Amino acid sequence: MARNTYLTMKTPTEARELWFSQVAAADLGEEQIPLQDALHRVLSRPVEALRSSPAFHGAAMDGVAVKAEATFTASPRRPLRLEVGRDAFWINTGHPLPAGTNAVIKVEELNTDADGRFVGIEKAAFPWQHVRKLGEDMVATEIILAPGIVIGAYELGALAAAGVLRPTVFRRPKVAVIPSGSEIVSLGEAKEEDLRAGRVLPEFNSLVFSALIREAGGEVDTQPIVPDDPDAIRAAILAAAEDGADLIMMNAGSSAGSHDYTAEVIRSLGELFVHGIAVMPGKPTALGLITAGGRRVPVIGTPGYPVSAIVAVEEFVLPLLALWQSRSLPRKDVMDVVPCNALPSRPGMEERIRVRLGMVGDTCYAVSLPRGAGTVTSLSRADAVIRVPRDSEGLDAGQPVQAELIRTREQIEGALLIIGSHDSTLDIIDSMLRRKHPRFRLTSAHVGSLGGLLALNRGQCHLAGSHLLDEGTGEYNRQAMRDHLKGTPSLLVHLADREQGFIVLPGNPKGITSFEKLLCDDVSFINRQRGSGTRVLLDWELKKRGISPAKIHGYRDEEYTHMNVAAAVLSGRADCALGVRSAAVALGLDFVPVGVEQYDLVISRTYAEDERMLALLDVIRSTEFRDTVTAMGGYDASRSGTLLWEYDGE
Amino acid sequence: MARNTYLTMKTPTEARELWFSQVAAADLGEEQIPLQDALHRVLSRPVEALRSSPAFHGAAMDGVAVKAEATFTASPRRPLRLEVGRDAFWINTGHPLPAGTNAVIKVEELNTDADGRFVGIEKAAFPWQHVRKLGEDMVATEIILAPGIVIGAYELGALAAAGVLRPTVFRRPKVAVIPSGSEIVSLGEAKEEDLRAGRVLPEFNSLVFSALIREAGGEVDTQPIVPDDPDAIRAAILAAAEDGADLIMMNAGSSAGSHDYTAEVIRSLGELFVHGIAVMPGKPTALGLITAGGRRVPVIGTPGYPVSAIVAVEEFVLPLLALWQSRSLPRKDVMDVVPCNALPSRPGMEERIRVRLGMVGDTCYAVSLPRGAGTVTSLSRADAVIRVPRDSEGLDAGQPVQAELIRTREQIEGALLIIGSHDSTLDIIDSMLRRKHPRFRLTSAHVGSLGGLLALNRGQCHLAGSHLLDEGTGEYNRQAMRDHLKGTPSLLVHLADREQGFIVLPGNPKGITSFEKLLCDDVSFINRQRGSGTRVLLDWELKKRGISPAKIHGYRDEEYTHMNVAAAVLSGRADCALGVRSAAVALGLDFVPVGVEQYDLVISRTYAEDERMLALLDVIRSTEFRDTVTAMGGYDASRSGTLLWEYDGE
């Protein structure tokens, strides 16, 4: 089996500088295009006005054009009569002044004779009054726009006014995107039913790249998927180069694994400058240059995992496209944030951690998203990215740090941050909130009920989602609030009652109908994490029955959400989980109810009157919300939004 | 002639609220589109994952899949041999785990037998090591994206991973744009030679609107130009409504002038809610609703002048499109700025003043652009907009105020601000600077040489452009620096020598070859403003000759740039101007040289080593710059960039 190793690891900046020193000088060339097609294209040279604007002295008002000097005697006491067609000429806004005139008198200031032969004025006109003078806006030959400017709406106006109907712009850089891998199928060929059934692995990096490249002004040529074979990869790269690509992106196969041929192929066709970058995710990136048909074409081998691939695209591809077009890439807006959890990091590698944000009072708190390089939802869910520097072992919880924003400040400020137990209805609240109030959203982080109350007590969120049973009273959440929210006055608002039960394979092959059945040797269980309401429920039920948790296979195997335990059952990883009915229904699994529990929102009194919170309460009290939740199955939302208790924090 | 008047003037916010209360509820409807076409479309409903991702437990590394429990005895001292095909299965990243396995051991950690039948390990695998578990990223039926989200590159990835190949999005709002006016021709029909000659007035608002509407997610249907005729306007609006427009924009004719029929037509076809807004520019805007074919369609009549029209579009059209799509409009970034000049304003009207910005030290200075509603370059040149509130009479120079940014902070921070005399070579410097350093630019404001030195002395700019002759010594700029830059150590750097002379019509019909000739009764002159170098030169030449300025016709008629005085000659407004050769050449005029003058840059020592300034010096010392300037005619740039003098400020 082929084996290869990384070159000396470079930082992203070192890698970029090395690669750019070899490839940045490429000349894209220019083209002239119709103005109608010029939106978002990039000017390649200074634009000179081809005409003056206005191109003549024109009326700025509707009225009559006059020679100002001929009106100097006019006054209210000595009005002046001007003969239409000789001393005064009717004129509309925008029209050229007749020869010999140099001022316009507004129609409102005229007294018109009955027969229209004369107009009377009571005030002198001063020269050039209400006249847009030739060249007032721009004069022919003047430079009106500079190279590197992206043509937006305003620039279209300036170009048209300047008579430039075919501006000269950079040719779009042509990027060949070559997906590779023997296990993937292209989205165009994938059938929805195969995808649903998990029979095929869709290739979508090329779609994501394509969007980023188009937004950066490039043109994308996505090639068919190339198998993991060095000859096929070589042939695809050469074909793309011969087809005129300005840049070739080989996706996947850039690592140092046994089936990773990209780096070697680049080396064999030209030069390999960089292989391996000290950044996580994004490490397996290769940067080089090939020579084909007399042309030197830059090639990048990007990692196969989407989150790693994005880092490679954003660090190397987009800056190169910008440089070629004389554009400056917008710097990302940054914000000081406080991580709610510790963010460990491997020294020697810069880590990029995607986080969700919530402005709680004056502090912006950050909750990290799963860090797997394959977790594409960490891209779509992230509000910002925290960079942990190369020399750091990570960040402690509570240690302020700068984050690079992905969302706008307004979107972040419009978010309510809920930390706590996971429930699917939270996603419904978010969607309905956004529909009714586009400025608002609900950002949720799942750490279990107890974790949510602790976060609320530390002031790290606006509200918490909780279903903590008190074994003494059989009541939900009140005792937990008394125990964990000292000094944090808060409201307990009901969200929904939901069924908990055993999630099992269709037909319940192991016949799991009681907690005792979990003790069987041939039954494996998948648990929820400590501090989750479901875990409390399980432990209470086991305790009531005198069952020792240690005797249950898989008791120590934990997942963080209802959906994830259900997925574990579906995949055969476990035979049984305790969870809500909606999770079982969602995955087509069977459900054996063991009881009804109460899922509530615990709202900090500080934010109870906040406009975002009022909007949220409005949503959960709506019929639309109740109907939607009921339709999911296993929920009773008839009392959602009811204030159950006001806790004074003492 | 028809006359109409405005309704009671509304503020922009009042107007928007009134109009939206009638029209915002419209339901766009949805459509399902292929994922490949979904970039920048807006999700209309919550998106549920159709598949789990990963859809199976898959290898996260290349290596062998094993049952972790079977490896627990392995250690460096007691390596374990696993039989390939029975205890261990070769697997590549991304591939599903064979039944019965639950961990992956990396290829790097394996010792492979020569014949490949066995692999050896020295370490136990823990369960689920290097495995991407089913549903780790998302679980089928989970809500992964909320309505109102604009589909970007990351969202495309999430949708593809979720198996959503045909997302449901809002139908694009369809906006009919109807240009009106009897004096304009459409860009598509305008011939470039007619435009250049000023024979036709191009209609370009529809192009600008179209770009803004498309960027806001709308679809544009631009109609043929409608003449200023109420019946034609009525017919065009009705046709657009019947054609399914969600919004109709009638451009021009919305004022209260004699030919402005839009408001009346709207009233006759439905309801007119607003006519006249308390904002400058933008006042002549009409907002209403018509009923046609049983549908209620919102109509906006926008002003004809481009700068006014933009305000109407940004205040009313874009927010409505956003609301219909459940999007939130990004709030504009704001910055504290200090105006260099006073910004008078009319009480009762909110004024929007477009400005250019320069970060000089820690202060961001603002220089206002021409405020004419027809000045389209004030759109393309502006870095920001200052709003002067309705109840204010304006802002004093030096009074800090918030500005809404049009450019990014990075672009503003990358700009060198030059204030002073106008010279065409400054535009060339800007273009070359941007080409070589996309982060940098040169922002220039023209207030004449003396104004530039005074601004430099107040610390309001990085450098000044000056050509001030000292009558005593015949030297340029040094005496002026001593007189006006006390306490501001600065460098005098040569930019170019340029010819000054009389700018006259081709053939010099009035035979102007000397300053004495300006005294003739039939000769009119157009002057430059006081404090400009050219004015100083003129006054010096007149004084030397004992000519009284009062005897020159037009001596008091002033313009601010060389190009504008040349345009005045071209248009016949004056017979002669004093100015640089390049301005005459540009407009095809004749030029009678009267001497050579020295145009220099005066650079504050504080910024002399600034990287932007070093880049600028680099540009003006380049052969490319010298060649380009020489080619303009009338310039000698052979010494450009030479340090002439270091002034210590004392």
Short mmCIF file of N, CA and C in Angstrom, two decimals, chain B residues 483-558:
data_model
loop_
_atom_site.label_atom_id
_atom_site.label_comp_id
_atom_site.label_asym_id
_atom_site.label_seq_id
_atom_site.Cartn_x
_atom_site.Cartn_y
_atom_site.Cartn_z
N ASP B 483 3.92 79.70 6.48
CA ASP B 483 2.84 80.56 6.94
C ASP B 483 1.69 79.78 7.57
N HIS B 484 1.40 78.58 7.05
CA HIS B 484 0.14 77.92 7.44
C HIS B 484 0.31 76.59 8.15
N LEU B 485 1.52 76.08 8.24
CA LEU B 485 1.72 74.76 8.88
C LEU B 485 2.56 74.87 10.15
N LYS B 486 2.47 76.00 10.84
CA LYS B 486 3.17 76.14 12.12
C LYS B 486 2.79 74.99 13.05
N GLY B 487 3.82 74.31 13.57
CA GLY B 487 3.54 73.22 14.51
C GLY B 487 3.22 71.90 13.83
N THR B 488 3.25 71.88 12.50
CA THR B 488 2.99 70.62 11.78
C THR B 488 4.19 70.27 10.91
N PRO B 489 5.19 69.59 11.50
CA PRO B 489 6.34 69.20 10.70
C PRO B 489 5.86 68.40 9.48
N SER B 490 6.43 68.69 8.33
CA SER B 490 5.90 68.04 7.13
C SER B 490 6.94 68.00 6.02
N LEU B 491 6.69 67.10 5.09
CA LEU B 491 7.60 66.91 3.97
C LEU B 491 6.97 67.48 2.70
N LEU B 492 7.80 68.16 1.91
CA LEU B 492 7.33 68.64 0.62
C LEU B 492 7.88 67.70 -0.45
N VAL B 493 6.97 66.98 -1.10
CA VAL B 493 7.38 65.99 -2.10
C VAL B 493 6.82 66.40 -3.45
N HIS B 494 7.68 66.46 -4.43
CA HIS B 494 7.24 66.91 -5.75
C HIS B 494 6.33 65.87 -6.40
N LEU B 495 5.26 66.33 -7.04
CA LEU B 495 4.44 65.40 -7.79
C LEU B 495 4.64 65.59 -9.30
N ALA B 496 4.41 66.80 -9.78
CA ALA B 496 4.56 67.03 -11.22
C ALA B 496 4.63 68.53 -11.52
N ASP B 497 5.31 68.86 -12.60
CA ASP B 497 5.19 70.21 -13.15
C ASP B 497 4.10 70.15 -14.20
N ARG B 498 3.30 71.20 -14.22
CA ARG B 498 2.22 71.16 -15.21
C ARG B 498 2.06 72.53 -15.85
N GLU B 499 1.65 72.49 -17.09
CA GLU B 499 1.43 73.74 -17.81
C GLU B 499 0.11 74.37 -17.38
N GLN B 500 0.13 75.68 -17.15
CA GLN B 500 -1.11 76.41 -16.96
C GLN B 500 -1.30 77.29 -18.20
N GLY B 501 -2.53 77.54 -18.54
CA GLY B 501 -2.74 78.39 -19.72
C GLY B 501 -4.22 78.71 -19.88
N PHE B 502 -4.51 79.41 -20.95
CA PHE B 502 -5.91 79.76 -21.23
C PHE B 502 -6.58 78.58 -21.91
N ILE B 503 -7.73 78.22 -21.39
CA ILE B 503 -8.55 77.18 -22.01
C ILE B 503 -9.61 77.90 -22.83
N VAL B 504 -9.62 77.63 -24.13
CA VAL B 504 -10.55 78.35 -25.02
C VAL B 504 -11.19 77.38 -26.01
N LEU B 505 -12.21 77.86 -26.69
CA LEU B 505 -12.89 77.02 -27.69
C LEU B 505 -11.91 76.67 -28.81
N PRO B 506 -12.14 75.57 -29.50
CA PRO B 506 -11.26 75.18 -30.60
C PRO B 506 -11.11 76.33 -31.60
N GLY B 507 -9.90 76.58 -32.00
CA GLY B 507 -9.64 77.69 -32.94
C GLY B 507 -9.48 79.02 -32.23
N ASN B 508 -9.69 79.06 -30.93
CA ASN B 508 -9.56 80.27 -30.13
C ASN B 508 -10.26 81.46 -30.78
N PRO B 509 -11.62 81.34 -30.97
CA PRO B 509 -12.36 82.33 -31.77
C PRO B 509 -12.20 83.76 -31.25
N LYS B 510 -11.98 83.93 -29.92
CA LYS B 510 -11.85 85.31 -29.41
C LYS B 510 -10.39 85.76 -29.39
N GLY B 511 -9.50 84.90 -29.87
CA GLY B 511 -8.09 85.28 -29.97
C GLY B 511 -7.45 85.63 -28.64
N ILE B 512 -7.71 84.83 -27.62
CA ILE B 512 -7.19 85.14 -26.29
C ILE B 512 -5.77 84.60 -26.14
N THR B 513 -4.80 85.46 -26.14
CA THR B 513 -3.41 85.03 -26.06
C THR B 513 -2.67 85.75 -24.94
N SER B 514 -3.35 86.64 -24.24
CA SER B 514 -2.68 87.38 -23.16
C SER B 514 -3.69 87.72 -22.08
N PHE B 515 -3.20 88.03 -20.88
CA PHE B 515 -4.08 88.41 -19.78
C PHE B 515 -4.82 89.71 -20.11
N GLU B 516 -4.16 90.61 -20.87
CA GLU B 516 -4.79 91.88 -21.22
C GLU B 516 -6.09 91.64 -22.01
N LYS B 517 -6.08 90.60 -22.82
CA LYS B 517 -7.24 90.30 -23.67
C LYS B 517 -8.49 90.00 -22.83
N LEU B 518 -8.28 89.59 -21.56
CA LEU B 518 -9.43 89.26 -20.71
C LEU B 518 -10.27 90.51 -20.42
N LEU B 519 -9.70 91.69 -20.66
CA LEU B 519 -10.42 92.93 -20.37
C LEU B 519 -11.45 93.27 -21.44
N CYS B 520 -11.35 92.61 -22.59
CA CYS B 520 -12.27 92.95 -23.69
C CYS B 520 -13.72 92.75 -23.28
N ASP B 521 -14.55 93.61 -23.78
CA ASP B 521 -15.98 93.56 -23.46
C ASP B 521 -16.63 92.26 -23.90
N ASP B 522 -16.18 91.70 -25.02
CA ASP B 522 -16.84 90.51 -25.55
C ASP B 522 -16.19 89.22 -25.03
N VAL B 523 -15.34 89.33 -24.03
CA VAL B 523 -14.70 88.13 -23.49
C VAL B 523 -15.22 87.89 -22.07
N SER B 524 -15.75 86.69 -21.86
CA SER B 524 -16.16 86.36 -20.48
C SER B 524 -15.23 85.28 -19.94
N PHE B 525 -14.98 85.38 -18.66
CA PHE B 525 -14.01 84.52 -18.00
C PHE B 525 -14.74 83.65 -16.97
N ILE B 526 -14.21 82.47 -16.69
CA ILE B 526 -14.73 81.67 -15.58
C ILE B 526 -13.55 81.43 -14.65
N ASN B 527 -13.72 81.74 -13.39
CA ASN B 527 -12.59 81.77 -12.45
C ASN B 527 -12.57 80.52 -11.58
N ARG B 528 -11.43 80.28 -10.93
CA ARG B 528 -11.34 79.26 -9.88
C ARG B 528 -11.58 79.93 -8.54
N GLN B 529 -11.88 79.14 -7.53
CA GLN B 529 -12.23 79.72 -6.23
C GLN B 529 -11.01 80.29 -5.51
N ARG B 530 -11.25 81.21 -4.60
CA ARG B 530 -10.20 81.80 -3.79
C ARG B 530 -9.44 80.72 -3.02
N GLY B 531 -8.14 80.84 -2.90
CA GLY B 531 -7.35 79.85 -2.16
C GLY B 531 -6.83 78.75 -3.06
N SER B 532 -7.33 78.70 -4.28
CA SER B 532 -6.78 77.70 -5.20
C SER B 532 -5.49 78.25 -5.79
N GLY B 533 -4.58 77.36 -6.14
CA GLY B 533 -3.29 77.77 -6.68
C GLY B 533 -3.46 78.53 -7.98
N THR B 534 -4.42 78.08 -8.78
CA THR B 534 -4.65 78.73 -10.07
C THR B 534 -5.14 80.17 -9.86
N ARG B 535 -5.96 80.37 -8.85
CA ARG B 535 -6.44 81.72 -8.54
C ARG B 535 -5.27 82.61 -8.11
N VAL B 536 -4.37 82.03 -7.28
CA VAL B 536 -3.20 82.79 -6.84
C VAL B 536 -2.36 83.19 -8.06
N LEU B 537 -2.19 82.23 -8.97
CA LEU B 537 -1.40 82.49 -10.18
C LEU B 537 -2.05 83.61 -11.00
N LEU B 538 -3.38 83.52 -11.17
CA LEU B 538 -4.09 84.54 -11.95
C LEU B 538 -3.89 85.91 -11.31
N ASP B 539 -4.14 85.96 -10.00
CA ASP B 539 -4.07 87.26 -9.32
C ASP B 539 -2.66 87.85 -9.42
N TRP B 540 -1.67 86.95 -9.33
CA TRP B 540 -0.28 87.43 -9.41
C TRP B 540 0.01 87.99 -10.80
N GLU B 541 -0.46 87.26 -11.82
CA GLU B 541 -0.23 87.71 -13.19
C GLU B 541 -0.95 89.04 -13.45
N LEU B 542 -2.17 89.16 -12.91
CA LEU B 542 -2.93 90.41 -13.11
C LEU B 542 -2.22 91.56 -12.41
N LYS B 543 -1.75 91.29 -11.18
CA LYS B 543 -1.11 92.32 -10.38
C LYS B 543 0.19 92.81 -11.08
N LYS B 544 0.98 91.83 -11.56
CA LYS B 544 2.21 92.17 -12.28
C LYS B 544 1.93 93.13 -13.42
N ARG B 545 0.74 92.93 -14.03
CA ARG B 545 0.40 93.71 -15.22
C ARG B 545 -0.47 94.93 -14.88
N GLY B 546 -0.77 95.09 -13.60
CA GLY B 546 -1.60 96.23 -13.20
C GLY B 546 -3.03 96.14 -13.69
N ILE B 547 -3.53 94.91 -13.86
CA ILE B 547 -4.91 94.75 -14.35
C ILE B 547 -5.85 94.64 -13.15
N SER B 548 -6.94 95.38 -13.16
CA SER B 548 -7.91 95.30 -12.06
C SER B 548 -8.86 94.13 -12.30
N PRO B 549 -8.90 93.18 -11.38
CA PRO B 549 -9.80 92.01 -11.55
C PRO B 549 -11.24 92.42 -11.81
N ALA B 550 -11.68 93.50 -11.20
CA ALA B 550 -13.08 93.91 -11.32
C ALA B 550 -13.44 94.18 -12.78
N LYS B 551 -12.45 94.44 -13.59
CA LYS B 551 -12.75 94.77 -14.98
C LYS B 551 -12.88 93.53 -15.87
N ILE B 552 -12.65 92.35 -15.29
CA ILE B 552 -12.77 91.13 -16.09
C ILE B 552 -14.17 90.54 -15.92
N HIS B 553 -14.88 90.37 -17.03
CA HIS B 553 -16.23 89.78 -16.96
C HIS B 553 -16.14 88.34 -16.48
N GLY B 554 -16.86 88.04 -15.44
CA GLY B 554 -16.89 86.65 -14.96
C GLY B 554 -15.84 86.35 -13.90
N TYR B 555 -15.06 87.35 -13.51
CA TYR B 555 -14.03 87.10 -12.49
C TYR B 555 -14.65 86.53 -11.21
N ARG B 556 -15.89 86.93 -10.91
CA ARG B 556 -16.54 86.46 -9.68
C ARG B 556 -17.28 85.14 -9.86
N ASP B 557 -17.32 84.65 -11.07
CA ASP B 557 -18.01 83.37 -11.35
C ASP B 557 -16.99 82.25 -11.11
N GLU B 558 -17.20 81.43 -10.07
CA GLU B 558 -16.16 80.51 -9.64
C GLU B 558 -16.56 79.04 -9.80
#
